[in-house]
Amino acid sequence: MLYLIGLGLADEKDITVKGLEIVKNAARVYLEAYTAILLVDKEKLEAFYGRPVTIADREMVESSSDDILADASNVDVAFLVVGDPFSATTHSDLVLRARELSIPVRSIPNASILTAIGATGLQLYNFGQTVSMVFFLENWKPSSFYDRIKENVSIGLHTLVLLDIKVKEQSLENMARGRKIYEPPRFMTVAQCAVQMLETEEERKEGVYGKDSLAVGVARIGAEDQKIVVGTLEQLAESDLGPPLHSLVLLGRRTHDLEREFLKEFAVGKETFDSVWKRDYEGKQ
Amino acid sequence: MLYLIGLGLADEKDITVKGLEIVKNAARVYLEAYTAILLVDKEKLEAFYGRPVTIADREMVESSSDDILADASNVDVAFLVVGDPFSATTHSDLVLRARELSIPVRSIPNASILTAIGATGLQLYNFGQTVSMVFFLENWKPSSFYDRIKENVSIGLHTLVLLDIKVKEQSLENMARGRKIYEPPRFMTVAQCAVQMLETEEERKEGVYGKDSLAVGVARIGAEDQKIVVGTLEQLAESDLGPPLHSLVLLGRRTHDLEREFLKEFAVGKETFDSVWKRDYEGKQ
């Protein structure tokens, strides 16, 4: 059996009791480590599980799925995924490959940032489609997120923006020379995201949002030191929410009084929050 | 400290290791049991936790929150919520009340149907806002879900429809006479949901979807006997997915080949699936 097991968001104890039992009894344990990261390292997981863990990078999952699935008709293989197992497309590929090989598959759900974002007090019913934002380069600033946010804004909904992480990336030079030397991991911050959003608005000028638009920055959701900061995009562009992982929510105009009450506690500037809220969000449909 | 602890979706072992440790040490343990239900009963939870559990119904949470919060500045109180703790608004109320009383609050995220729905193979990025559907009565058929679905359909997105549950409801007669006699719990099925959707389309005639529209019915997601059935709304109106809880996804036209491949496995009629997919969904943006 192939088990896809969600690990939740913060540390080794966010696995479910059911998931832990499976890990303890599996023949092999893989950890997917490129679409998200847990806030503890592999050694801590291995000590907690009492089992060796193999890091499965993108290359391994995409090109060596048969190694991962080897003999899984007879033994149990645990494939660990940070968050919920179906948060990333790659895992659908793995399941389809298992199906072709007649290997039974079971998934053990867990928390995902897509719902844990509710800790901000924003109501999950008021969210539209989720978008991703990648690191801009000098000549490559993909802004499809802007079109998606525009669609959500047009019907008054909040948008959760998931921020790029770069793990095990090669520099162009090392890639060209075939050197397997990897850059240190990089994680986009709320401040970087806000800057890129404002840069994109400046470029596109379709008025989807502006420097006065309210947004919520979150960091390390689910961890003891989780942080939530509410401000305008301009304020968030100056914010520092500490270590990864970060995400951002752009507020839609369809809001609820409970959301305002809950959010205000996290506002960097309560007066700005009140005046922008009143002008742009309150009572709008 | 007030701990809001997500229980996940299926049984007692879906709690996280962290959540279980807190429950075992808390002074009092409450179980919220009206926005969703776990697939095991209270006795099984109590045996697993080694602790008594108090069922907190809607009335108790909304009108006696101070009893729940009593002394929580000094002792730990665990408030258990099926799914993720912030899936329902009522829990925001409880947190705001705790804030007023200067009681620290922490939440332990867990799986929610909003992301576990990814087990269908549908990509979470392609979902718009989530809607709820209530049981229609002879003279009360609230169809705001139809407007929300229309918004999602207009931008090509899938819609997750959460289905009504009635727990601890009084009949009008018993309510009028002040008799605390409760009706047996009721859970809307995928078939009932499909019937109500078609009835609403018949009524509103705005062409948001039709009997040929593809939808995905799911039951008991996360449990060993989870069931996924794909068909047209007309086909699903005749389906039987067994015991609760059920949910339904109405497909948006913005789909991915991987979604088709994944879904086809669950189609009640593969030929109908192929022809409707080709006509209404494939390659549409």
Coordinates of C-alpha atoms in Angstrom, one line a residue:
Chain A
M1 CA 0.0 0.0 0.0
L2 CA 1.1 3.5 -0.8
Y3 CA 0.2 5.9 2.0
L4 CA 0.2 9.6 1.4
I5 CA 0.4 11.1 4.9
G6 CA -0.1 14.8 5.6
L7 CA 2.3 16.2 8.3
G8 CA 0.4 19.4 9.1
L9 CA 2.2 22.7 9.3
A10 CA 4.7 23.2 12.1
D11 CA 6.6 20.4 13.8
E12 CA 6.9 16.6 14.2
K13 CA 3.9 16.4 16.6
D14 CA 1.5 17.8 14.0
I15 CA 1.2 14.3 12.4
T16 CA -2.1 12.6 13.3
V17 CA -2.0 9.6 15.6
K18 CA -3.2 7.4 12.6
G19 CA -0.4 8.8 10.4
L20 CA 2.2 8.1 13.1
E21 CA 1.1 4.5 13.5
I22 CA 1.5 4.0 9.7
V23 CA 4.9 5.6 9.6
K24 CA 6.2 3.5 12.5
N25 CA 5.2 0.3 10.6
A26 CA 6.0 1.2 7.0
A27 CA 8.8 -0.5 5.1
R28 CA 10.1 2.8 3.7
V29 CA 9.5 6.4 4.6
Y30 CA 9.9 9.3 2.1
L31 CA 9.6 13.0 2.9
E32 CA 8.5 15.3 0.1
A33 CA 10.5 18.5 0.7
Y34 CA 10.1 20.9 -2.2
T35 CA 6.5 22.3 -2.2
A36 CA 6.6 23.2 1.5
I37 CA 8.8 22.7 4.5
L38 CA 8.1 21.7 8.0
L39 CA 9.7 23.9 10.7
V40 CA 11.8 21.1 12.1
D41 CA 14.6 19.2 10.4
K42 CA 14.8 15.6 9.2
E43 CA 16.8 14.4 12.2
K44 CA 14.1 15.5 14.5
L45 CA 11.5 13.6 12.5
E46 CA 13.6 10.5 12.4
A47 CA 14.1 10.6 16.2
F48 CA 10.4 11.0 16.7
Y49 CA 9.4 8.3 14.3
G50 CA 12.2 5.9 15.3
R51 CA 12.7 5.4 11.6
P52 CA 15.1 6.6 8.8
V53 CA 13.5 9.1 6.4
T54 CA 14.5 9.6 2.8
I55 CA 14.2 13.1 1.5
A56 CA 12.3 13.0 -1.8
D57 CA 13.2 16.0 -3.9
R58 CA 11.3 17.1 -7.0
E59 CA 13.7 15.2 -9.3
M60 CA 13.2 12.0 -7.4
V61 CA 9.4 12.2 -7.2
E62 CA 9.1 13.1 -10.9
S63 CA 11.6 10.8 -12.4
S64 CA 12.1 8.0 -10.0
S65 CA 8.6 7.3 -8.9
D66 CA 9.0 3.6 -9.6
D67 CA 11.8 3.4 -7.0
I68 CA 9.4 5.0 -4.5
L69 CA 6.7 2.6 -5.4
A70 CA 8.9 -0.5 -5.7
D71 CA 7.2 -3.6 -4.1
A72 CA 4.4 -1.4 -2.7
S73 CA 1.9 -4.1 -3.6
N74 CA 3.5 -6.2 -0.8
V75 CA 4.9 -3.7 1.7
D76 CA 3.7 -0.4 3.1
V77 CA 5.4 2.7 1.8
A78 CA 4.8 6.0 3.6
F79 CA 5.1 9.2 1.5
L80 CA 5.1 12.2 3.8
V81 CA 3.8 15.5 2.6
V82 CA 3.9 18.8 4.6
G83 CA 0.4 20.1 5.0
D84 CA -2.3 18.0 3.4
P85 CA -1.3 15.3 0.9
F86 CA -3.2 16.7 -2.0
S87 CA -2.0 20.3 -1.8
A88 CA 0.4 19.8 -4.8
T89 CA -0.2 18.3 -8.3
T90 CA 2.9 16.2 -8.2
H91 CA 1.2 13.9 -5.7
S92 CA -1.6 13.3 -8.1
D93 CA 1.0 12.0 -10.6
L94 CA 2.3 9.6 -8.0
V95 CA -1.1 8.3 -7.3
L96 CA -1.9 7.8 -11.0
R97 CA 1.4 5.9 -11.4
A98 CA 0.5 3.7 -8.4
R99 CA -2.9 3.0 -10.0
E100 CA -1.2 1.9 -13.2
L101 CA 0.9 -0.5 -11.2
S102 CA -2.3 -1.7 -9.3
I103 CA -0.8 -0.5 -6.0
P104 CA -3.5 0.4 -3.6
V105 CA -3.3 4.0 -2.3
R106 CA -4.6 5.6 0.9
S107 CA -4.3 9.2 2.0
I108 CA -4.3 10.6 5.6
P109 CA -5.5 14.2 5.5
N110 CA -4.0 16.9 7.7
A111 CA -4.0 20.6 8.2
S112 CA -3.2 22.9 5.2
I113 CA -2.5 26.6 5.0
L114 CA -5.6 26.8 2.9
T115 CA -7.8 26.3 6.0
A116 CA -5.4 27.1 8.8
I117 CA -5.5 30.6 7.4
G118 CA -8.8 30.8 9.3
A119 CA -6.7 31.5 12.4
T120 CA -6.6 35.1 11.1
G121 CA -10.4 35.4 11.8
L122 CA -11.1 35.6 8.1
Q123 CA -14.1 33.4 7.2
L124 CA -13.2 30.6 4.8
Y125 CA -16.5 31.1 2.9
N126 CA -15.2 34.5 1.8
F127 CA -12.2 33.2 0.0
G128 CA -12.0 32.8 -3.8
Q129 CA -9.3 30.9 -5.6
T130 CA -5.9 30.6 -4.1
V131 CA -2.9 31.9 -6.0
S132 CA 0.9 31.5 -6.0
M133 CA 3.5 34.1 -6.3
V134 CA 7.1 33.4 -7.5
F135 CA 10.3 35.4 -7.0
F136 CA 10.6 38.0 -9.7
L137 CA 13.8 38.1 -11.7
E138 CA 15.1 41.0 -13.6
N139 CA 13.5 39.8 -16.9
W140 CA 10.9 37.4 -15.6
K141 CA 8.0 38.7 -13.6
P142 CA 5.1 36.4 -14.1
S143 CA 1.9 38.1 -13.0
S144 CA -0.8 35.6 -13.6
F145 CA -1.6 35.9 -9.9
Y146 CA -2.8 39.4 -10.8
D147 CA -5.5 38.1 -13.1
R148 CA -6.7 35.6 -10.6
I149 CA -6.8 38.2 -7.8
K150 CA -8.8 40.4 -10.2
E151 CA -11.4 37.7 -10.7
N152 CA -11.7 37.3 -6.9
V153 CA -11.9 41.0 -6.4
S154 CA -14.6 41.3 -9.0
I155 CA -16.9 39.1 -6.8
G156 CA -15.7 40.6 -3.5
L157 CA -13.6 37.7 -2.2
H158 CA -10.4 37.4 -0.3
T159 CA -7.4 35.8 -2.0
L160 CA -4.8 33.6 -0.2
V161 CA -1.4 34.2 -1.8
L162 CA 1.1 31.3 -1.3
L163 CA 4.7 32.4 -1.5
D164 CA 7.5 30.9 -3.4
I165 CA 10.1 28.7 -1.8
K166 CA 13.3 27.7 -3.5
V167 CA 14.8 24.5 -2.2
K168 CA 17.7 22.6 -3.8
E169 CA 18.0 25.1 -6.7
Q170 CA 21.1 25.3 -8.9
S171 CA 22.5 28.5 -10.1
L172 CA 22.4 28.8 -13.9
E173 CA 26.2 28.5 -14.1
N174 CA 26.2 25.3 -12.0
M175 CA 23.4 23.9 -14.0
A176 CA 25.2 24.7 -17.3
R177 CA 28.3 23.0 -16.0
G178 CA 26.4 20.0 -14.7
R179 CA 27.7 20.7 -11.1
K180 CA 25.3 19.4 -8.5
I181 CA 25.9 22.4 -6.2
Y182 CA 22.8 23.9 -4.7
E183 CA 21.9 27.4 -3.6
P184 CA 20.9 27.9 0.0
P185 CA 17.1 27.6 0.4
R186 CA 15.1 30.9 0.0
F187 CA 11.6 31.7 1.2
M188 CA 9.6 34.7 0.1
T189 CA 8.6 37.0 2.9
V190 CA 5.3 38.9 3.3
A191 CA 7.3 42.1 2.7
Q192 CA 8.7 40.8 -0.6
C193 CA 5.3 39.7 -1.7
A194 CA 3.7 43.1 -0.9
V195 CA 6.5 44.8 -2.9
Q196 CA 6.0 42.5 -5.9
M197 CA 2.2 43.1 -5.7
L198 CA 2.7 46.8 -5.8
E199 CA 5.2 46.6 -8.6
T200 CA 2.7 44.5 -10.6
E201 CA -0.1 47.0 -10.0
E202 CA 2.2 49.8 -11.1
E203 CA 3.0 47.8 -14.3
R204 CA -0.6 46.7 -15.1
K205 CA -2.6 49.6 -13.8
E206 CA -5.9 47.8 -13.8
G207 CA -6.7 49.0 -10.3
V208 CA -7.1 45.5 -8.8
Y209 CA -5.6 46.7 -5.5
G210 CA -3.4 49.6 -4.4
K211 CA -1.0 50.6 -1.7
D212 CA -3.9 51.3 0.6
S213 CA -5.5 47.9 0.2
L214 CA -5.7 45.9 3.4
A215 CA -3.9 42.6 3.6
V216 CA -3.0 40.1 6.2
G217 CA 0.5 38.7 6.5
V218 CA 0.9 35.4 8.4
A219 CA 4.0 33.5 9.4
R220 CA 4.5 30.0 10.9
I221 CA 0.8 29.3 11.2
G222 CA 0.2 26.5 13.6
A223 CA 3.5 27.0 15.4
E224 CA 3.7 28.4 18.9
D225 CA 5.3 31.6 17.6
Q226 CA 2.8 32.1 14.8
K227 CA 2.5 35.7 13.7
I228 CA -0.4 37.6 12.1
V229 CA 0.0 41.2 11.0
V230 CA -2.7 43.3 9.3
G231 CA -2.0 46.4 7.4
T232 CA -2.1 48.1 4.0
L233 CA 0.2 46.7 1.3
E234 CA 2.4 49.7 1.8
Q235 CA 2.7 48.9 5.5
L236 CA 3.3 45.2 4.9
A237 CA 6.0 46.0 2.4
E238 CA 7.9 47.4 5.5
S239 CA 7.0 44.5 7.8
D240 CA 9.2 41.8 9.3
L241 CA 7.4 38.6 10.3
G242 CA 10.6 36.6 11.1
P243 CA 11.5 33.2 9.9
P244 CA 9.5 31.2 7.2
L245 CA 7.0 30.1 6.1
H246 CA 5.0 33.2 5.2
S247 CA 1.7 33.7 3.4
L248 CA -0.5 36.7 2.6
V249 CA -4.2 37.4 2.2
L250 CA -5.5 40.2 0.1
L251 CA -8.9 41.3 1.5
G252 CA -12.0 41.2 -0.6
R253 CA -14.7 43.8 0.0
R254 CA -17.3 41.2 1.1
T255 CA -16.5 41.2 4.8
H256 CA -18.2 40.4 8.0
D257 CA -18.2 42.4 11.3
L258 CA -16.6 39.5 13.1
E259 CA -13.7 39.6 10.6
R260 CA -13.1 43.2 11.4
E261 CA -13.2 42.7 15.1
F262 CA -10.9 39.7 14.9
L263 CA -8.4 41.4 12.5
K264 CA -8.2 44.7 14.4
E265 CA -6.2 43.0 17.1
F266 CA -3.4 42.3 14.6
A267 CA -3.4 45.8 12.9
V268 CA 0.0 47.5 12.7
G269 CA -1.7 50.8 12.8
K270 CA -5.2 50.7 14.3
E271 CA -6.2 54.2 13.0
T272 CA -5.2 53.4 9.4
F273 CA -7.0 50.1 9.7
D274 CA -10.2 51.7 10.9
S275 CA -10.3 54.4 8.3
V276 CA -9.4 52.1 5.3
W277 CA -11.8 49.5 6.5
K278 CA -14.6 52.0 6.8
R279 CA -13.9 53.4 3.3
D280 CA -13.2 50.3 1.3
Y281 CA -14.7 47.3 3.1
E282 CA -17.5 47.9 5.6
G283 CA -20.9 46.9 4.4
K284 CA -19.8 46.3 0.8
Q285 CA -21.2 43.4 -1.2
Chain B
M1 CA -5.3 28.6 28.1
L2 CA -8.2 27.9 25.8
Y3 CA -7.1 25.4 23.2
L4 CA -9.2 25.0 20.0
I5 CA -8.2 21.6 18.7
G6 CA -9.1 20.2 15.3
L7 CA -10.1 16.6 15.3
G8 CA -9.8 15.9 11.6
L9 CA -12.5 14.1 9.7
A10 CA -13.1 10.4 10.4
D11 CA -12.2 8.8 13.7
E12 CA -10.5 9.2 17.1
K13 CA -7.0 8.7 15.6
D14 CA -7.3 11.7 13.3
I15 CA -6.3 14.0 16.1
T16 CA -2.7 15.2 15.9
V17 CA -0.1 13.9 18.4
K18 CA 0.1 17.5 19.7
G19 CA -3.6 17.8 20.1
L20 CA -3.8 14.5 21.9
E21 CA -1.2 15.5 24.5
I22 CA -3.1 18.7 25.2
V23 CA -6.4 16.8 25.6
K24 CA -4.8 14.3 28.0
N25 CA -3.7 17.1 30.3
A26 CA -6.6 19.6 30.0
A27 CA -8.7 20.3 33.1
R28 CA -11.9 20.1 31.0
V29 CA -12.7 18.8 27.5
Y30 CA -15.6 20.0 25.3
L31 CA -16.7 18.6 22.0
E32 CA -18.4 20.9 19.5
A33 CA -21.0 18.7 17.9
Y34 CA -23.3 20.7 15.6
T35 CA -21.4 22.0 12.6
A36 CA -20.0 18.6 11.8
I37 CA -19.7 15.2 13.3
L38 CA -17.0 12.7 13.7
L39 CA -17.7 9.2 12.4
V40 CA -17.2 7.7 15.9
D41 CA -19.2 8.4 19.1
K42 CA -18.3 10.2 22.3
E43 CA -17.7 7.0 24.2
K44 CA -15.0 5.9 21.8
L45 CA -13.3 9.3 22.1
E46 CA -13.5 9.2 25.9
A47 CA -11.9 5.7 26.0
F48 CA -9.1 6.9 23.6
Y49 CA -8.4 10.1 25.5
G50 CA -8.9 8.5 29.0
R51 CA -10.9 11.6 29.8
P52 CA -14.6 12.6 30.1
V53 CA -15.9 14.7 27.2
T54 CA -18.7 17.2 27.5
I55 CA -20.8 17.6 24.4
A56 CA -21.1 21.3 23.6
D57 CA -24.2 22.0 21.5
R58 CA -25.0 25.2 19.7
E59 CA -27.0 26.6 22.6
M60 CA -24.2 25.9 25.1
V61 CA -21.5 27.5 22.9
E62 CA -23.5 30.5 22.0
S63 CA -25.1 31.3 25.4
S64 CA -22.9 29.6 28.0
S65 CA -19.5 30.5 26.7
D66 CA -18.5 31.8 30.1
D67 CA -19.0 28.3 31.6
I68 CA -16.7 26.9 29.0
L69 CA -14.1 29.6 29.6
A70 CA -14.4 29.5 33.4
D71 CA -11.0 29.7 35.1
A72 CA -9.3 29.2 31.8
S73 CA -6.7 31.9 32.8
N74 CA -5.4 29.3 35.3
V75 CA -6.2 25.9 33.8
D76 CA -6.2 24.5 30.3
V77 CA -9.5 24.0 28.6
A78 CA -9.7 21.9 25.4
F79 CA -12.5 22.7 22.9
L80 CA -12.6 20.0 20.3
V81 CA -13.8 20.8 16.8
V82 CA -14.4 18.3 14.0
G83 CA -12.2 19.2 11.0
D84 CA -10.2 22.4 11.4
P85 CA -11.0 24.7 14.4
F86 CA -11.8 27.7 12.3
S87 CA -14.2 26.1 9.9
A88 CA -17.2 27.7 11.6
T89 CA -17.9 31.3 12.7
T90 CA -19.1 30.3 16.1
H91 CA -15.6 29.5 17.2
S92 CA -14.5 33.0 16.3
D93 CA -17.1 34.2 18.8
L94 CA -15.6 32.0 21.5
V95 CA -12.1 33.3 20.8
L96 CA -13.3 37.0 20.9
R97 CA -15.0 36.3 24.2
A98 CA -11.8 34.7 25.6
R99 CA -9.9 37.8 24.4
E100 CA -12.2 40.0 26.4
L101 CA -11.5 37.9 29.5
S102 CA -7.8 38.1 28.8
I103 CA -7.6 34.3 28.4
P104 CA -4.8 33.2 26.1
V105 CA -6.0 31.1 23.1
R106 CA -4.1 28.7 20.9
S107 CA -5.4 26.6 18.0
I108 CA -4.2 23.3 16.7
P109 CA -5.1 23.0 13.0
N110 CA -6.2 19.8 11.4
A111 CA -7.7 18.4 8.2
S112 CA -10.8 20.0 6.8
I113 CA -13.2 18.9 4.1
L114 CA -12.1 22.1 2.3
T115 CA -8.7 20.6 1.5
A116 CA -9.3 16.9 2.0
I117 CA -11.6 17.3 -1.1
G118 CA -8.3 17.1 -3.0
A119 CA -8.6 13.3 -2.7
T120 CA -10.9 13.5 -5.6
G121 CA -8.0 14.6 -7.8
L122 CA -9.5 18.1 -8.3
Q123 CA -6.8 20.7 -7.9
L124 CA -7.4 23.0 -4.9
Y125 CA -6.2 26.0 -7.0
N126 CA -9.3 25.5 -9.2
F127 CA -11.8 26.0 -6.5
G128 CA -13.8 29.2 -5.9
Q129 CA -15.7 30.1 -2.8
T130 CA -17.3 27.3 -0.8
V131 CA -21.1 27.2 -0.4
S132 CA -23.5 25.5 2.0
M133 CA -26.9 24.0 1.1
V134 CA -29.7 23.5 3.6
F135 CA -32.6 21.1 3.6
F136 CA -35.4 22.6 1.6
L137 CA -38.8 22.9 3.2
E138 CA -42.2 23.2 1.5
N139 CA -42.1 27.0 1.8
W140 CA -38.5 27.8 2.4
K141 CA -36.0 27.0 -0.3
P142 CA -33.1 29.3 0.3
S143 CA -31.0 29.4 -2.9
S144 CA -28.2 31.9 -2.1
F145 CA -25.9 29.0 -3.0
Y146 CA -27.1 29.4 -6.6
D147 CA -25.8 33.0 -6.8
R148 CA -22.4 32.0 -5.3
I149 CA -22.1 29.0 -7.7
K150 CA -22.9 31.4 -10.6
E151 CA -20.1 33.7 -9.5
N152 CA -17.7 30.7 -9.5
V153 CA -19.0 29.4 -12.8
S154 CA -18.5 32.8 -14.4
I155 CA -14.7 32.5 -13.8
G156 CA -14.5 28.8 -14.5
L157 CA -14.0 27.5 -11.0
H158 CA -15.2 24.4 -9.1
T159 CA -17.6 24.8 -6.2
L160 CA -17.5 22.7 -3.0
V161 CA -21.0 22.4 -1.6
L162 CA -21.2 21.6 2.1
L163 CA -24.4 19.7 3.0
D164 CA -26.7 20.5 5.8
I165 CA -26.7 18.4 9.0
K166 CA -29.5 18.7 11.6
V167 CA -28.4 17.7 15.1
K168 CA -30.5 18.2 18.2
E169 CA -33.3 20.0 16.4
Q170 CA -36.8 20.3 17.9
S171 CA -40.0 20.0 15.9
L172 CA -42.0 23.2 15.6
E173 CA -44.6 21.7 17.9
N174 CA -42.1 20.7 20.6
M175 CA -40.4 24.0 20.4
A176 CA -43.8 25.8 20.8
R177 CA -44.6 23.8 23.8
G178 CA -41.2 24.2 25.3
R179 CA -40.6 20.4 25.3
K180 CA -36.9 19.5 25.1
I181 CA -37.5 16.6 22.8
Y182 CA -35.2 16.4 19.8
E183 CA -35.6 14.9 16.4
P184 CA -33.2 12.2 15.2
P185 CA -30.1 13.6 13.5
R186 CA -30.4 14.1 9.7
F187 CA -27.6 14.4 7.2
M188 CA -28.1 15.6 3.6
T189 CA -27.0 13.1 1.0
V190 CA -25.3 13.8 -2.4
A191 CA -28.5 12.6 -4.1
Q192 CA -30.7 15.1 -2.1
C193 CA -28.2 17.9 -2.9
A194 CA -28.3 17.1 -6.6
V195 CA -32.1 17.0 -6.6
Q196 CA -32.3 20.4 -4.8
M197 CA -29.7 21.9 -7.2
L198 CA -31.8 20.8 -10.2
E199 CA -35.0 22.1 -8.6
T200 CA -33.3 25.4 -8.1
E201 CA -32.1 25.6 -11.7
E202 CA -35.6 24.8 -12.8
E203 CA -36.9 27.7 -10.6
R204 CA -34.3 30.3 -11.4
K205 CA -33.5 29.3 -15.0
E206 CA -30.3 31.3 -15.2
G207 CA -28.4 28.4 -16.8
V208 CA -25.8 28.2 -14.1
Y209 CA -25.7 24.4 -14.5
G210 CA -28.0 21.7 -15.8
K211 CA -28.8 18.0 -15.4
D212 CA -25.8 17.3 -17.7
S213 CA -23.3 19.2 -15.6
L214 CA -20.6 17.1 -14.1
A215 CA -20.3 16.9 -10.3
V216 CA -18.4 14.8 -7.8
G217 CA -20.1 13.3 -4.8
V218 CA -17.9 12.3 -1.8
A219 CA -18.7 10.5 1.4
R220 CA -16.7 9.8 4.5
I221 CA -13.6 11.5 3.2
G222 CA -10.6 10.4 5.2
A223 CA -12.2 7.2 6.5
E224 CA -11.2 3.7 5.2
D225 CA -14.5 3.4 3.4
Q226 CA -14.4 6.8 1.8
K227 CA -16.4 7.0 -1.4
I228 CA -16.0 9.2 -4.5
V229 CA -18.6 9.1 -7.3
V230 CA -18.4 11.2 -10.5
G231 CA -21.4 11.8 -12.7
T232 CA -23.9 14.3 -14.1
L233 CA -26.2 15.9 -11.6
E234 CA -29.0 13.7 -13.0
Q235 CA -26.9 10.6 -12.4
L236 CA -25.9 11.8 -8.9
A237 CA -29.6 12.4 -8.0
E238 CA -30.0 8.6 -8.3
S239 CA -26.7 7.8 -6.4
D240 CA -26.3 6.2 -3.0
L241 CA -23.1 6.9 -1.3
G242 CA -24.0 5.2 2.0
P243 CA -23.7 6.7 5.5
P244 CA -22.8 10.4 6.3
L245 CA -21.0 12.8 5.9
H246 CA -21.5 13.7 2.2
S247 CA -20.3 16.7 0.2
L248 CA -20.5 17.6 -3.5
V249 CA -18.3 19.5 -6.0
L250 CA -19.8 21.1 -9.0
L251 CA -17.1 21.2 -11.8
G252 CA -16.0 24.5 -13.3
R253 CA -14.9 24.6 -16.9
R254 CA -11.3 25.5 -16.0
T255 CA -9.9 22.0 -15.7
H256 CA -6.6 20.2 -16.1
D257 CA -5.9 16.9 -17.9
L258 CA -4.7 15.4 -14.6
E259 CA -8.1 16.1 -13.1
R260 CA -9.9 14.3 -15.9
E261 CA -7.6 11.3 -15.6
F262 CA -8.0 11.1 -11.9
L263 CA -11.8 11.6 -11.9
K264 CA -12.5 9.1 -14.7
E265 CA -11.7 6.2 -12.3
F266 CA -14.7 7.3 -10.2
A267 CA -17.2 7.9 -13.1
V268 CA -20.6 6.0 -12.7
G269 CA -20.8 5.9 -16.5
K270 CA -17.5 6.3 -18.3
E271 CA -19.0 7.0 -21.7
T272 CA -21.3 9.8 -20.4
F273 CA -18.3 11.2 -18.5
D274 CA -16.1 11.2 -21.6
S275 CA -18.7 12.9 -23.8
V276 CA -19.8 15.5 -21.4
W277 CA -16.2 16.3 -20.4
K278 CA -15.2 16.7 -24.0
R279 CA -18.2 19.0 -24.8
D280 CA -18.3 21.2 -21.7
Y281 CA -14.9 21.1 -19.9
E282 CA -11.9 20.1 -22.0
G283 CA -9.6 22.9 -22.9
K284 CA -12.0 25.6 -21.7
Q285 CA -10.7 28.7 -19.9

